[in-house]
Amino acid sequence: MNNITSIQPHFSIGDDLKSTPASQCQLYLLYAPSSMSIMSYHTENNSIIHLRKYSIDENAVHQSLESIFSIDELLQFHYLNYRLSIFSPTTYLVSNYENQILENKFDKSAMPSLNASIYYQINSEMRSFFDKKPAYQLSSSSASLIETLIKKQQIQKTKIVYAHYFDRYLELLAFDGSQLLLHNIFPIEQEADFSYYILSTYELFGFSTSLVSTIILGTITKPSKVYDMLFTYVKDVQFMKKNAIINYTKAFDDIEDHIIYPLTSIIKQ
């Protein structure tokens, strides 16, 4: 178990903490089953200033969060506002016209472009911790990613599969133009699972592996066994480029585009 004296960020990117006043920034947290990312965003300059990622002990979530909030200086400042996005493996995209049987058991984020809602389950320890921090506005990171990709697809107008790998889970989205055909999240227990779920999506919608691209987002590196296996079956495998509507300082030159893209999708402009 991490403790206050030993916990360290998995990575830390950004400029001098004194270079940009926190009072001009929004603070974003992205919570996932085994990690939490911290990001500060300067609203006037439309730029990310800092980004850090910590591991979360899934068996002691409350203690992990207490440790992070005790030692990370980014969490000690006063910001314009505070937003908490949740990446939940238990997530359902439900039309607003359907019966809302999940209403009393799950949190909800609206999806205006689809006339639908994302229902997502929150870890009870995490809930208990943030109940004491009412300034944080909760939302689903999946809802933000879907909305961002829909806008992107309205320009591209192609059949495409997006594969977002994060915290041992694969979030799959299939599009035909701007129409979202599929959103689902699968646990990845072995490397072959990654290709299996993607190829199953191609088969489900009759997508040609020679003509339809797969775009990778999240924590996948190249080269890697996962990438190489997928490239064996799908002719066009690409990594997502940075979100062009966000500005980045030079400190972010070394982070790969496809890693930071899902984080930028949670920013509310």
Coordinates of C-alpha atoms in Angstrom, one line a residue:
M1 CA 0.0 0.0 0.0
N2 CA 1.3 3.5 -0.9
N3 CA 1.8 5.8 2.1
I4 CA 2.3 9.5 2.4
T5 CA 6.1 9.3 2.5
S6 CA 6.5 7.0 -0.4
I7 CA 3.8 7.8 -3.0
Q8 CA 5.2 9.4 -6.1
P9 CA 3.6 10.3 -9.4
H10 CA 3.9 7.9 -12.3
F11 CA 4.8 10.9 -14.4
S12 CA 4.8 14.7 -14.0
I13 CA 4.7 17.2 -16.8
G14 CA 4.5 20.9 -16.7
D15 CA 6.1 24.3 -16.1
D16 CA 7.1 26.0 -12.9
L17 CA 4.2 26.1 -10.5
K18 CA 4.6 29.8 -10.1
S19 CA 4.5 30.6 -13.8
T20 CA 0.7 30.6 -14.1
P21 CA -1.7 31.5 -11.2
A22 CA -4.0 28.7 -10.2
S23 CA -6.8 31.3 -9.9
Q24 CA -6.8 31.5 -13.7
C25 CA -7.0 27.8 -14.2
Q26 CA -9.5 24.9 -13.9
L27 CA -8.4 21.8 -12.1
Y28 CA -9.3 18.4 -13.6
L29 CA -9.0 15.0 -12.0
L30 CA -9.5 11.8 -14.0
Y31 CA -10.2 8.9 -11.7
A32 CA -9.9 5.3 -13.0
P33 CA -9.9 1.9 -11.2
S34 CA -6.1 2.0 -10.6
S35 CA -5.0 5.6 -11.3
M36 CA -5.8 9.2 -10.9
S37 CA -4.5 12.0 -13.3
I38 CA -4.3 15.6 -12.2
M39 CA -4.5 18.3 -14.9
S40 CA -4.5 22.1 -14.7
Y41 CA -6.0 24.1 -17.6
H42 CA -5.6 27.8 -18.2
T43 CA -8.9 29.1 -19.5
E44 CA -7.7 32.3 -21.1
N45 CA -4.8 30.7 -23.0
N46 CA -6.7 27.5 -23.7
S47 CA -3.7 25.5 -22.6
I48 CA -2.8 22.6 -20.4
I49 CA -0.3 23.8 -17.7
H50 CA 0.4 20.7 -15.6
L51 CA -0.3 17.0 -15.8
R52 CA 0.4 14.3 -13.3
K53 CA -0.6 10.7 -12.9
Y54 CA -0.7 8.6 -9.7
S55 CA -1.4 4.9 -9.1
I56 CA -4.4 4.0 -6.9
D57 CA -4.4 1.0 -4.7
E58 CA -7.7 -0.7 -5.7
N59 CA -7.9 -2.4 -2.3
A60 CA -7.4 0.9 -0.3
V61 CA -8.8 3.7 -2.5
H62 CA -9.7 6.1 0.3
Q63 CA -6.2 5.8 1.7
S64 CA -4.6 6.3 -1.7
L65 CA -6.6 9.4 -2.3
E66 CA -5.8 10.8 1.1
S67 CA -2.1 10.3 0.4
I68 CA -2.2 12.0 -3.0
F69 CA -4.2 15.0 -1.6
S70 CA -1.7 15.3 1.2
I71 CA 1.5 15.5 -0.8
D72 CA 0.7 16.9 -4.3
E73 CA 1.1 20.6 -4.4
L74 CA -1.2 21.0 -7.4
L75 CA -4.1 20.1 -5.1
Q76 CA -3.2 22.8 -2.5
F77 CA -4.1 25.8 -4.7
H78 CA -7.4 27.6 -5.2
Y79 CA -8.8 27.2 -8.8
L80 CA -11.5 28.8 -10.9
N81 CA -13.5 25.5 -10.6
Y82 CA -12.9 21.8 -10.0
R83 CA -14.0 18.9 -12.2
L84 CA -13.8 15.2 -11.5
S85 CA -14.2 12.8 -14.4
I86 CA -14.7 9.1 -13.8
F87 CA -13.5 6.3 -16.1
S88 CA -15.8 3.5 -15.0
P89 CA -15.6 0.0 -16.5
T90 CA -19.3 -0.4 -15.6
T91 CA -20.8 2.2 -18.1
Y92 CA -24.0 2.1 -20.1
L93 CA -25.0 4.4 -23.0
V94 CA -28.8 4.6 -22.8
S95 CA -31.3 6.5 -25.0
N96 CA -33.4 9.0 -23.3
Y97 CA -36.4 7.3 -24.8
E98 CA -35.7 4.1 -23.0
N99 CA -36.8 3.1 -19.5
Q100 CA -34.3 4.5 -17.1
I101 CA -33.9 1.4 -14.9
L102 CA -30.4 2.5 -13.9
E103 CA -31.5 5.9 -12.6
N104 CA -31.3 5.0 -8.9
K105 CA -28.2 2.9 -9.0
F106 CA -25.8 4.8 -11.2
D107 CA -24.5 8.3 -11.7
K108 CA -25.5 10.0 -15.0
S109 CA -23.9 12.3 -17.6
A110 CA -26.0 13.7 -20.4
M111 CA -25.1 13.1 -24.0
P112 CA -27.0 16.0 -25.9
S113 CA -25.7 15.1 -29.3
L114 CA -27.2 11.6 -29.0
N115 CA -30.3 12.4 -27.0
A116 CA -29.0 9.9 -24.6
S117 CA -27.2 9.5 -21.2
I118 CA -24.2 7.7 -19.9
Y119 CA -24.8 5.8 -16.7
Y120 CA -21.7 4.9 -14.8
Q121 CA -20.9 3.1 -11.5
I122 CA -18.6 4.8 -9.0
N123 CA -16.3 3.1 -6.4
S124 CA -17.9 3.6 -3.0
E125 CA -14.7 4.5 -1.3
M126 CA -14.0 7.2 -3.9
R127 CA -17.5 8.4 -3.5
S128 CA -17.1 8.7 0.2
F129 CA -13.9 10.6 -0.2
F130 CA -15.2 13.2 -2.7
D131 CA -18.5 13.6 -0.8
K132 CA -16.4 15.7 1.5
K133 CA -15.2 17.9 -1.4
P134 CA -18.4 19.3 -2.8
A135 CA -16.6 21.8 -5.1
Y136 CA -15.8 18.9 -7.5
Q137 CA -18.3 18.5 -10.3
L138 CA -18.6 14.9 -11.4
S139 CA -19.0 13.5 -14.9
S140 CA -18.2 10.5 -17.0
S141 CA -15.0 10.6 -19.0
S142 CA -16.6 8.2 -21.5
A143 CA -19.3 10.8 -22.2
S144 CA -16.7 13.5 -22.8
L145 CA -14.7 11.2 -25.2
I146 CA -17.8 10.2 -27.2
E147 CA -18.9 13.8 -27.6
T148 CA -15.4 14.8 -28.7
L149 CA -15.1 12.0 -31.2
I150 CA -18.6 12.7 -32.6
K151 CA -17.5 16.2 -33.5
K152 CA -14.3 14.8 -35.1
Q153 CA -16.4 12.3 -37.1
Q154 CA -18.7 15.1 -38.4
I155 CA -15.7 16.3 -40.3
Q156 CA -14.1 13.0 -41.3
K157 CA -17.3 11.2 -42.2
T158 CA -15.7 7.8 -42.4
K159 CA -16.2 4.3 -41.0
I160 CA -13.7 3.9 -38.2
V161 CA -12.9 2.1 -34.9
Y162 CA -11.4 3.9 -32.0
A163 CA -9.6 1.8 -29.4
H164 CA -8.9 3.5 -26.1
Y165 CA -6.7 1.5 -23.7
F166 CA -6.7 2.6 -20.1
D167 CA -6.0 0.9 -16.8
R168 CA -6.3 -2.6 -18.2
Y169 CA -9.5 -1.9 -20.0
L170 CA -10.3 -1.4 -23.6
E171 CA -12.9 1.2 -24.5
L172 CA -14.2 0.6 -28.0
L173 CA -16.1 3.0 -30.2
A174 CA -17.3 2.3 -33.8
F175 CA -18.5 5.0 -36.1
D176 CA -20.1 5.2 -39.5
G177 CA -19.5 8.9 -40.3
S178 CA -20.9 10.8 -37.3
Q179 CA -23.2 8.0 -36.3
L180 CA -22.0 6.1 -33.2
L181 CA -22.6 2.4 -33.8
L182 CA -21.0 1.0 -30.7
H183 CA -19.6 2.0 -27.3
N184 CA -18.4 -0.7 -24.9
I185 CA -15.7 -1.3 -22.3
F186 CA -13.9 -4.7 -22.0
P187 CA -11.4 -6.0 -19.4
I188 CA -8.0 -6.9 -20.9
E189 CA -6.6 -10.0 -19.2
Q190 CA -4.1 -11.0 -21.8
E191 CA -2.5 -9.3 -24.9
A192 CA -4.6 -11.3 -27.4
D193 CA -7.8 -9.9 -25.9
F194 CA -7.1 -6.5 -27.4
S195 CA -7.1 -7.8 -31.0
Y196 CA -10.0 -10.1 -30.3
Y197 CA -12.4 -7.4 -29.2
I198 CA -11.4 -5.1 -32.1
L199 CA -11.8 -7.8 -34.7
S200 CA -15.1 -8.8 -33.2
T201 CA -16.3 -5.2 -33.7
Y202 CA -15.2 -5.4 -37.4
E203 CA -17.1 -8.6 -37.8
L204 CA -20.2 -7.3 -36.1
F205 CA -20.6 -4.3 -38.4
G206 CA -19.2 -5.9 -41.6
F207 CA -16.2 -3.6 -41.6
S208 CA -13.3 -4.5 -43.9
T209 CA -10.0 -4.9 -42.2
S210 CA -8.4 -3.7 -45.4
L211 CA -10.5 -0.5 -45.7
V212 CA -11.5 0.6 -42.2
S213 CA -8.9 2.1 -39.9
T214 CA -8.4 1.5 -36.2
I215 CA -7.2 4.6 -34.3
I216 CA -5.4 3.9 -31.0
L217 CA -5.8 6.1 -27.9
G218 CA -4.4 5.8 -24.4
T219 CA -1.5 3.9 -22.9
I220 CA -0.3 1.8 -25.8
T221 CA 3.2 2.1 -27.0
K222 CA 4.8 1.4 -30.4
P223 CA 6.4 -1.1 -30.8
S224 CA 4.5 -3.4 -28.5
K225 CA 3.1 -6.9 -28.7
V226 CA -0.5 -5.5 -28.6
Y227 CA 0.2 -3.1 -31.5
D228 CA 2.0 -5.7 -33.5
M229 CA -0.8 -8.3 -33.1
L230 CA -3.4 -5.8 -34.2
F231 CA -1.3 -4.7 -37.2
T232 CA -1.2 -8.3 -38.3
Y233 CA -5.0 -8.3 -38.9
V234 CA -5.9 -4.6 -39.6
K235 CA -4.2 -3.0 -42.5
D236 CA -4.4 0.6 -41.3
V237 CA -3.6 1.1 -37.6
Q238 CA -2.9 4.6 -36.5
F239 CA -2.2 6.5 -33.3
M240 CA -4.4 9.5 -32.4
K241 CA -3.0 12.9 -33.0
K242 CA -3.2 15.7 -30.3
N243 CA -6.5 17.5 -29.9
A244 CA -5.8 20.5 -32.1
I245 CA -8.3 22.8 -30.3
I246 CA -6.1 22.7 -27.2
N247 CA -2.8 24.6 -26.8
Y248 CA 0.2 22.9 -25.2
T249 CA 3.4 24.3 -23.6
K250 CA 6.8 23.0 -24.7
A251 CA 6.8 20.8 -21.6
F252 CA 4.3 18.5 -23.3
D253 CA 6.5 17.9 -26.4
D254 CA 7.7 14.6 -25.0
I255 CA 4.3 13.0 -24.2
E256 CA 2.8 11.0 -27.1
D257 CA -0.3 12.5 -28.7
H258 CA -2.5 9.4 -28.3
I259 CA -1.8 9.3 -24.6
I260 CA -2.9 12.9 -23.9
Y261 CA -5.9 13.0 -26.2
P262 CA -8.4 11.2 -23.9
L263 CA -7.4 13.6 -21.1
T264 CA -8.0 16.7 -23.3
S265 CA -11.5 15.4 -24.1
I266 CA -12.6 16.1 -20.6
I267 CA -11.8 19.8 -20.8
K268 CA -14.9 22.0 -20.9
Q269 CA -14.4 25.1 -22.9

